[in-house]
Coordinates of C-alpha atoms and ligand atoms in Angstrom, one line a residue:
X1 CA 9.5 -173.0 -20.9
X2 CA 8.0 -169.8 -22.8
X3 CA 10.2 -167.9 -24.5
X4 CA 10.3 -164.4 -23.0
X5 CA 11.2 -162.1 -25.5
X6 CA 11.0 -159.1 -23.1
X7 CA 13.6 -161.3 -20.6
X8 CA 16.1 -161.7 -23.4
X9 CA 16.2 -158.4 -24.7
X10 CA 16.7 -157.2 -21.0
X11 CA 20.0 -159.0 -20.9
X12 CA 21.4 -157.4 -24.0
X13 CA 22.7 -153.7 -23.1
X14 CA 23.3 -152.1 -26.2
X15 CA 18.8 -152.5 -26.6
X16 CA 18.7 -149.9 -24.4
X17 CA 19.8 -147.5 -27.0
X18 CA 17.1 -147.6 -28.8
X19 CA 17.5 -148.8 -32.3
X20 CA 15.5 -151.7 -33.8
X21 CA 17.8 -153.5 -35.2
X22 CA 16.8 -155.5 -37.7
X23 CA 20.7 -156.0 -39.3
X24 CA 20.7 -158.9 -37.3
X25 CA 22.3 -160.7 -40.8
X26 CA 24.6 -158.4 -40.8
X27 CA 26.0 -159.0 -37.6
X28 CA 24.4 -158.9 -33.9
X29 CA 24.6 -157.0 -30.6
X30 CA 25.9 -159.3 -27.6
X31 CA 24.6 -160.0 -24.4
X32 CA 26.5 -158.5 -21.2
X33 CA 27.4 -162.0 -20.0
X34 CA 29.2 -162.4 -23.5
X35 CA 31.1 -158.5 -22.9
X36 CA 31.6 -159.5 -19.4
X37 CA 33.3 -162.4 -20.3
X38 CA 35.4 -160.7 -23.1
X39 CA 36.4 -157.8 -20.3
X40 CA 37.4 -160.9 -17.6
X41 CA 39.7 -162.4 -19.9
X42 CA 41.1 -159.3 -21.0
X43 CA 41.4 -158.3 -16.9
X44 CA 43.3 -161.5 -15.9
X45 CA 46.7 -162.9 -16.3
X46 CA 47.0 -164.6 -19.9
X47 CA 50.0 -165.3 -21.5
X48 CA 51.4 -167.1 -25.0
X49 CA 50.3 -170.6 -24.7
X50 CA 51.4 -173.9 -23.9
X51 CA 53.9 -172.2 -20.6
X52 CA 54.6 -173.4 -17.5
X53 CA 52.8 -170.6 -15.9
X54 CA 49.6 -170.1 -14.5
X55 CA 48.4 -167.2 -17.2
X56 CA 50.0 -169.6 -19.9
X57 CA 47.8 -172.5 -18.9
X58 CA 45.0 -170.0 -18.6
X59 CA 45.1 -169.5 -22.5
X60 CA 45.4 -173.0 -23.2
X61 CA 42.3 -173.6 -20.9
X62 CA 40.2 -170.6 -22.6
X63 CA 41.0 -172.2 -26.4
X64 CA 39.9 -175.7 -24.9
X65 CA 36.7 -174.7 -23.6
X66 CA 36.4 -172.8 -26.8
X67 CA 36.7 -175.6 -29.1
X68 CA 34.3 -177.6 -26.8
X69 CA 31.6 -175.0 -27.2
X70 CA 31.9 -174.8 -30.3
X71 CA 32.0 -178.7 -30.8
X72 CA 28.2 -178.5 -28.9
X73 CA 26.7 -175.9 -31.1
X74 CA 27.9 -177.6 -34.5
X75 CA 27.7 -181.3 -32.9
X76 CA 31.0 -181.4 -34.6
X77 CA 34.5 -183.3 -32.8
X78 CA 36.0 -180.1 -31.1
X79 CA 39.6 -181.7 -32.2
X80 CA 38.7 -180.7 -35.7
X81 CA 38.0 -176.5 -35.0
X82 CA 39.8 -174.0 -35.8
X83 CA 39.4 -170.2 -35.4
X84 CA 40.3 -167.4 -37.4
X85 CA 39.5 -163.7 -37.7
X86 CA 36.7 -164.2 -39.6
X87 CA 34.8 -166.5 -41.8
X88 CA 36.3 -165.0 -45.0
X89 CA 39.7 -165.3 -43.7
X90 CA 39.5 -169.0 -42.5
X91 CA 37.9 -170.2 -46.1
X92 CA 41.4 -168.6 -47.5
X93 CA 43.1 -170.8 -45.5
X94 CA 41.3 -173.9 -46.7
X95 CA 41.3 -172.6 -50.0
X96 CA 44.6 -172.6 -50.2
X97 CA 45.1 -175.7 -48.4
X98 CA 42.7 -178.1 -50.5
X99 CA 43.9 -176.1 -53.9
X100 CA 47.4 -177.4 -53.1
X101 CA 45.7 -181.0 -53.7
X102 CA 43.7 -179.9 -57.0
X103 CA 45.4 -180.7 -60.3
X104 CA 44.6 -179.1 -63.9
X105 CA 41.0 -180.2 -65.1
X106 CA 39.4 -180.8 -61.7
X107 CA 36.4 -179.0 -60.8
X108 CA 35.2 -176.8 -58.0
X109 CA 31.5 -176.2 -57.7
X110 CA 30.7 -173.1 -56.3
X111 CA 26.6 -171.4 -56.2
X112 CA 25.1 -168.1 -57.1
X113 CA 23.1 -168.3 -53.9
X114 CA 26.4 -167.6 -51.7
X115 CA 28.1 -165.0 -50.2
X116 CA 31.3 -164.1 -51.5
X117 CA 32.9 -165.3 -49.0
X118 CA 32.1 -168.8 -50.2
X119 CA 32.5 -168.3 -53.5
X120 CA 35.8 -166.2 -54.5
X121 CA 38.4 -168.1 -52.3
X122 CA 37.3 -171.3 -54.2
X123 CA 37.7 -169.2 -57.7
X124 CA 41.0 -168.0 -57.0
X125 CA 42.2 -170.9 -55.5
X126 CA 40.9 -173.6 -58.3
X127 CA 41.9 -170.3 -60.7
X128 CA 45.6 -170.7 -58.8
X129 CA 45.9 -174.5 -60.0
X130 CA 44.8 -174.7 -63.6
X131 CA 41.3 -176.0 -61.9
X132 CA 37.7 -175.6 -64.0
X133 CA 34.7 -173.6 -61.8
X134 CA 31.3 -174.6 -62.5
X135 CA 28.5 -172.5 -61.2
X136 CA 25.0 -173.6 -59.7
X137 CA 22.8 -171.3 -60.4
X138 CA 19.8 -170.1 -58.7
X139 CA 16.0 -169.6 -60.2
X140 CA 16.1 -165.9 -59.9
X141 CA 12.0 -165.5 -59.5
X142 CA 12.1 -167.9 -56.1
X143 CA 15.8 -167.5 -55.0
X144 CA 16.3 -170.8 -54.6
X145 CA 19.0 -173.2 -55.8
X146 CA 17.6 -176.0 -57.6
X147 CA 19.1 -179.5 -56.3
X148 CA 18.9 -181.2 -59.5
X149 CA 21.3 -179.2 -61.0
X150 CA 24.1 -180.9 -59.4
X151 CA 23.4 -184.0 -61.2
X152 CA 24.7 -182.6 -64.1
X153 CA 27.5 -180.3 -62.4
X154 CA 29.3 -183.1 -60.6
X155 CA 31.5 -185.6 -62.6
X156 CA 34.2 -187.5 -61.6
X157 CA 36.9 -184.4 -61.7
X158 CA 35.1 -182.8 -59.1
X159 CA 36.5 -182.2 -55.6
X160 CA 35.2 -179.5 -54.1
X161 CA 31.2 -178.1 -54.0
X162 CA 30.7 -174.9 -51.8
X163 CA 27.3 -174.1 -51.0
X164 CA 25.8 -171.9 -48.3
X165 CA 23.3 -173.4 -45.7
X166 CA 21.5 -170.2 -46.0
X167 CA 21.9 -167.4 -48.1
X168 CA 22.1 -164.1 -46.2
X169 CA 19.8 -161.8 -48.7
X170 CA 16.9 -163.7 -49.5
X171 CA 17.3 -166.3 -46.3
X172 CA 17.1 -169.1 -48.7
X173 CA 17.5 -172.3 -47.6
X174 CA 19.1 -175.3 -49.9
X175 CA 18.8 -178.5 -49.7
X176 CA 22.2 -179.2 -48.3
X177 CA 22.1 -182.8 -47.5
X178 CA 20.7 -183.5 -51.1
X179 CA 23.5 -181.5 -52.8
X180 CA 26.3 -183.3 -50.2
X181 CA 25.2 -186.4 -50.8
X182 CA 25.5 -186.1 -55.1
X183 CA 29.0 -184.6 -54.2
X184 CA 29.8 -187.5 -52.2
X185 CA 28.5 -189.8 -54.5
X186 CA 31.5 -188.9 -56.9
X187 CA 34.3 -188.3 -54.5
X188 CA 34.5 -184.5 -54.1
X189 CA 34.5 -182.5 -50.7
X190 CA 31.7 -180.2 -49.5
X191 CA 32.3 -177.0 -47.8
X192 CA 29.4 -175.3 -46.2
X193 CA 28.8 -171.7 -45.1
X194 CA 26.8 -171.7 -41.7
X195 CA 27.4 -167.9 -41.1
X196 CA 24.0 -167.4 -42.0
X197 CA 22.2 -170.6 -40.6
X198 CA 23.8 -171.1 -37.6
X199 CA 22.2 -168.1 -35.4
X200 CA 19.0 -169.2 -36.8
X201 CA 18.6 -173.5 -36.6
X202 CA 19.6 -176.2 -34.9
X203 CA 23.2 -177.2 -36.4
X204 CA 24.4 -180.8 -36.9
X205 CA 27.5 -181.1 -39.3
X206 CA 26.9 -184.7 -39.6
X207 CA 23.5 -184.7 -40.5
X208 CA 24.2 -181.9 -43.0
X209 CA 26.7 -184.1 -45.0
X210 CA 29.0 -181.3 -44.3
X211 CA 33.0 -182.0 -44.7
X212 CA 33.1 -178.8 -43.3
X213 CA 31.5 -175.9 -41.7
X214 CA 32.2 -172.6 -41.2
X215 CA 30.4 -169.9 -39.2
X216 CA 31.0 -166.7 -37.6
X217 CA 30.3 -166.2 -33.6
X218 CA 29.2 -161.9 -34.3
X219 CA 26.3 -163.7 -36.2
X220 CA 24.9 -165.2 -33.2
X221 CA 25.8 -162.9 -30.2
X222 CA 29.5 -163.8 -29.8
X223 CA 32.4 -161.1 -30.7
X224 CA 33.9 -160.6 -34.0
X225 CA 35.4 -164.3 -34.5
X226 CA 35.0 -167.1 -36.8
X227 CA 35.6 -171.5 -37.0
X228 CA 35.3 -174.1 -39.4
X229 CA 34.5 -177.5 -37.7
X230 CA 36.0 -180.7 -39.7
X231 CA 36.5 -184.2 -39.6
X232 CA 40.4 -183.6 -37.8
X233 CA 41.3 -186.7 -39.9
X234 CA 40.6 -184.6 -43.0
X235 CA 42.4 -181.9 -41.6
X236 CA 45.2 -184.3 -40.9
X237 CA 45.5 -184.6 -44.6
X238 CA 45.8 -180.8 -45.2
X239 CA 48.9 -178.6 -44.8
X240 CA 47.7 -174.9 -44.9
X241 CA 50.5 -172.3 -45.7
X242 CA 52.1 -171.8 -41.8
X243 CA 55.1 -170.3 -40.6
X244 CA 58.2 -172.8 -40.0
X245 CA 58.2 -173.0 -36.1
X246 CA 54.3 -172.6 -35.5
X247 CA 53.0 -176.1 -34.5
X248 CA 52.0 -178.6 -36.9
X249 CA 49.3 -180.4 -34.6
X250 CA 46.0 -180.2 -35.6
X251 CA 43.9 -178.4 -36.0
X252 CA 46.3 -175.8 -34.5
X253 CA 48.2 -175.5 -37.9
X254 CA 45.1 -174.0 -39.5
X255 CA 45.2 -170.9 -37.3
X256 CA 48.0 -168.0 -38.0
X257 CA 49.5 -166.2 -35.2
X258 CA 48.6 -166.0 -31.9
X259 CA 44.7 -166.4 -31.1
X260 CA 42.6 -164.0 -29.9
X261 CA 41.9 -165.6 -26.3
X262 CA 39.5 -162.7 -25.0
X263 CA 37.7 -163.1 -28.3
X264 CA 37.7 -167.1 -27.8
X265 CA 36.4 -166.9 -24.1
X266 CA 33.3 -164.6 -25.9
X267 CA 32.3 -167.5 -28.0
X268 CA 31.7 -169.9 -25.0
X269 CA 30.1 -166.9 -23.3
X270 CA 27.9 -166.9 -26.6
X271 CA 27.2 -171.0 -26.5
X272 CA 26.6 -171.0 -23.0
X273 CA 24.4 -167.5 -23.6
X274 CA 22.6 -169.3 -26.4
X275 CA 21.9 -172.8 -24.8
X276 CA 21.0 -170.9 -21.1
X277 CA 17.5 -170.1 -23.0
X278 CA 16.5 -173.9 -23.0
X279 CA 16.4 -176.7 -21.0
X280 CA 17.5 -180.4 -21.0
X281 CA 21.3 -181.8 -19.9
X282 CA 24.1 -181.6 -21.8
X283 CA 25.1 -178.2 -23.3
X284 CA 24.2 -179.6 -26.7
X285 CA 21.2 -180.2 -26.0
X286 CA 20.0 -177.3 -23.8
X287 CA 21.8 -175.7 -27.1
X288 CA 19.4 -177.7 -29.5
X289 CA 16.4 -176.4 -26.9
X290 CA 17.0 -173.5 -27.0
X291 CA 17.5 -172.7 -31.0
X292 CA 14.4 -174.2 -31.7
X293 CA 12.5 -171.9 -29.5
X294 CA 14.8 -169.2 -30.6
X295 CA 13.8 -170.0 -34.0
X296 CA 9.9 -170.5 -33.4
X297 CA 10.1 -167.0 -31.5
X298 CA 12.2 -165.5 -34.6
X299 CA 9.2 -167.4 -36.9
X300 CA 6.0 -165.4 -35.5
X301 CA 7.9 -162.2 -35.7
X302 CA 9.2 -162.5 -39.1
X303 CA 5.5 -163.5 -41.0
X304 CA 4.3 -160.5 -39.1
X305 CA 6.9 -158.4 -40.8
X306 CA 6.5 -160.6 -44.1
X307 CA 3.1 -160.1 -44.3
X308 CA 3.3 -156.4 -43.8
X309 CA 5.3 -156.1 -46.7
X310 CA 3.3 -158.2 -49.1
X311 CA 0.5 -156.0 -47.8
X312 CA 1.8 -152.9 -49.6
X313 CA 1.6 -152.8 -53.3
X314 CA 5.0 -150.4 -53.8
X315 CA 7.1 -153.1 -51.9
X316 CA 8.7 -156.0 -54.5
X317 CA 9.9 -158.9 -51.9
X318 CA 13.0 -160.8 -53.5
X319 CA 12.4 -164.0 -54.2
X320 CA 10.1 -166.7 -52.6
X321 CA 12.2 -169.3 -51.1
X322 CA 9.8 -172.2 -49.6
X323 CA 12.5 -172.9 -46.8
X324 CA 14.2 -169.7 -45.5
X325 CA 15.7 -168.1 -42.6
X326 CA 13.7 -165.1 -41.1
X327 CA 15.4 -162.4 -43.0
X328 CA 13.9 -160.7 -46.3
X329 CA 15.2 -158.7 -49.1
X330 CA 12.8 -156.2 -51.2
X331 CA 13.0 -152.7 -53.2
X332 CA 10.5 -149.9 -53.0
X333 CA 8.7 -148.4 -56.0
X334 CA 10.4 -145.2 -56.5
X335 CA 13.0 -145.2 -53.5
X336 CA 16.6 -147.0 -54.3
X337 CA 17.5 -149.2 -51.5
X338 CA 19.9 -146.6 -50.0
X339 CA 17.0 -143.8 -50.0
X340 CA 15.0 -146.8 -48.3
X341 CA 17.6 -147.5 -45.7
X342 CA 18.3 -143.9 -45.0
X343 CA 14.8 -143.0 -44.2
X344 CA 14.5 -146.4 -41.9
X345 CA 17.8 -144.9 -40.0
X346 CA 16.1 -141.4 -39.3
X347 CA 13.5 -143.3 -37.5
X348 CA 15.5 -145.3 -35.3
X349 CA 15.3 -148.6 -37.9
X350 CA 18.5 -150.5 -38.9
X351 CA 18.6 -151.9 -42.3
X352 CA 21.5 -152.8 -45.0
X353 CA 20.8 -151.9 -48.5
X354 CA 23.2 -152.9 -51.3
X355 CA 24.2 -156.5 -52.0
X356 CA 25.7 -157.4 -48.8
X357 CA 28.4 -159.6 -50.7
X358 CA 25.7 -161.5 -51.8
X359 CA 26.8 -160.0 -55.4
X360 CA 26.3 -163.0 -57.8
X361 CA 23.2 -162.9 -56.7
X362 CA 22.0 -160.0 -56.7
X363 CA 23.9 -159.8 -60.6
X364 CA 21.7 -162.7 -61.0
X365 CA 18.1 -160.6 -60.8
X366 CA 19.0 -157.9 -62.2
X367 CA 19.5 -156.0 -59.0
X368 CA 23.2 -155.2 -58.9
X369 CA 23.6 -152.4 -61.2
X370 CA 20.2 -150.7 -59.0
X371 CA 21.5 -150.6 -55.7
X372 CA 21.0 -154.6 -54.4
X373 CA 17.9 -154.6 -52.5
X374 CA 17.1 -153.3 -48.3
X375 CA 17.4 -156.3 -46.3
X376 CA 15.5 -156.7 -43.0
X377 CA 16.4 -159.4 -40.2
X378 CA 15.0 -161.1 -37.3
X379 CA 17.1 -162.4 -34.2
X380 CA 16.0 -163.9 -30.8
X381 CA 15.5 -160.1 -29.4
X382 CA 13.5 -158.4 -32.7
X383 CA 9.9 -157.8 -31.1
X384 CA 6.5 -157.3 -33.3
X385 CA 6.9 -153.8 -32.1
X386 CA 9.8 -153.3 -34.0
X387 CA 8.1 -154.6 -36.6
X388 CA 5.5 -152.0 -36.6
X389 CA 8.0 -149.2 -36.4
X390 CA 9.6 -150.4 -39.4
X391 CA 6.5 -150.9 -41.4
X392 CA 5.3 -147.4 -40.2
X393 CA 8.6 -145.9 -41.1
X394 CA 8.4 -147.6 -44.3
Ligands
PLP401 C1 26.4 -166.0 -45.4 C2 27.7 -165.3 -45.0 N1 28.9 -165.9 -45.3 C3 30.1 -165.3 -45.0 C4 30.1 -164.1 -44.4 C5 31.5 -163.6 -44.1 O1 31.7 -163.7 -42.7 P1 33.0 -163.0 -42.1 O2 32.6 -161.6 -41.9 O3 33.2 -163.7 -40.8 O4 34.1 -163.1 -43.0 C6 29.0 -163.4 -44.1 C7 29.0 -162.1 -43.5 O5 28.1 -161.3 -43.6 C8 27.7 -164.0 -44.4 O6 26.6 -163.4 -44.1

């Protein structure tokens, strides 16, 4: 099967408005069968769950199906998701959770390469319990985190080394099965943020030497929702703050209040969205199908935009990461990044500028007291049309 760029775009409604969006990183637009399925839940009978009525049973059935999809695209055991409201919100509530098994002196490894959303919950949290933060830094002229770091970072106090499986400015992506595997090696956990990787590559916890991973489903077509996927036995041995009469079953006891079941019947919608572009039998691995033509599609459209970049003298491209998502950060001669962005938005091209939370490292090269960088994004929809029009805006 060819992938049909045109044919995807078509089911995505919010295209016909007109704007190339190329903030993909940022966050993406959905595809009606995703709002449809949003706008059914939020039509029908649902109730609190685990009743004796139909709409009760109804939410339990929509969480199930939830955590199943969810198992598929991470290849993770669905009895060890949770959902939260967002990515940053569930790493607070592991934070918190693993922090109340940290003692004074242990160490928490966290990276320059991450959002902030993976880095600050494990500072406050090892800063709550007396426990020592060591950074991994990144070589700010490539963006990239060097693996062999870790060989000196990890001794035998550490427990927990957060690392992104992509960063979200420069796309960079680590070698997270080399850094896993030296955590590992002395005892400590690894958390891993897929926000960025996951709308972009085939995911496989396992294989990733993840303990866990979490992601966020407005990242890949899905509504404004986010999971971690773990081992549930390792959840098992976590008690996350929780009120008294709220379940203790896991992973249940990871999520506060009362889910979001419209938003939870959009994230299958999304899986089901994602793996209906490729072929083969089970969901996973019409899901696995499908990402890699998603990505090859996203591959040819972003060296087309790369190379028109490179092409023009007054454009400085951040970093040169030899493993990357498609998504690219640069400055302009003489333009900040906001003056970029601006102009991009009068003709009809959406682009962040600033540090997108990506703030150590964008402190890192020098950027962060200058207005970050613009940051430009391809998704399954961005064509090499759009490309041109932001290249000729630019
Ligand atoms: C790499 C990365 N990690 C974490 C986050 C935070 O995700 P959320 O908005 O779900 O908290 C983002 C959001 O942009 C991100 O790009």
């Amino acid at each position: 099967m060819s992938y049909d760029v045109q044919a995807v775009r078509a089911q995505f409604p919010a295209l016909s408005e007109g704007l190339a969006h190329f903030d993909g990183p940022g966050g993406t637009q959905v595809p009606a069968a995703v709002a449809d399925a949003v706008g059914t839940a939020m039509r029908s009978a649902i109730s609190n769950r685990h009743g004796d009525f139909a709409s009760s049973a109804r939410a339990d059935g929509i969480v199930d199906d939830a955590r199943a999809a969810a198992g598929d695209l991470l290849g993770a055991d669905p009895r060890g998701i949770f959902f939260g409201q967002s990515m940053t919100a569930n790493t607070y509530v592991l934070a918190r959770a693993l922090a109340k098994t940290w003692a004074v002196g242990d160490e928490v490894v966290v990276s320059r390469l991450d959002h902030d959303a993976n880095v600050r919950p494990w500072v406050q949290a090892a800063e709550s319990v007396g426990a020592t933060v060591r950074w991994a830094d990144i070589d700010p002229a490539t963006c990239e985190l060097p693996t062999e770091q870790y060989d000196a970072l990890l001794t035998d106090r550490a427990r927990l080394v957060a690392v992104t499986a992509a960063s979200n400015a420069t796309g960079t992506r680590p070698d997270v099965r080399g850094i896993a595997d030296r955590a590992h090696a002395v005892g400590a956990l690894v958390h891993v943020d897929g926000v960025h990787a996951t709308p972009h590559l085939p995911v496989d916890v396992a294989a990733l030497g993840a303990d866990f991973y979490a992601c966020s489903a407005y990242k890949w077509y899905g509504p404004h929702i986010a999971m971690t996927a773990a081992d549930p036995a390792l959840l098992e041995t976590l008690h996350p703050d929780k009120l008294a009469p709220s379940t203790d079953d896991v992973p249940d006891r990871f999520e506060l209040g009362t889910s979001g079941f419209a938003q939870l019947a959009g994230v299958t919608a999304a899986i089901d969205w994602i793996a209906a572009q490729g072929t083969g039998g089970s969901r996973r691995e019409r899901m696995s199908d499908a990402m890699q033509q998603i990505a090859a599609h996203e591959q040819a459209v972003f060296d087309r935009l790369l190379a028109g970049l490179a092409a023009r003298d007054d454009v400085q491209l951040l970093g040169t990461p030899a493993s990357r998502t498609p998504t690219v950060a640069f400055t302009v001669e003489g333009r900040t990044p906001q003056q970029v962005a601006k102009q991009l938005a009068g003709s009809g091209v959406a682009v962040w500028a600033g540090n997108y939370y990506a703030v150590e490292l964008m402190t890192r090269v020098g950027l962060e007291d200058r207005g970050g960088a613009v940051r430009a994004g391809v998704v399954c929809y961005t064509t090499d049309d759009e490309v041109d029009r932001l290249l000729g805006a630019l």
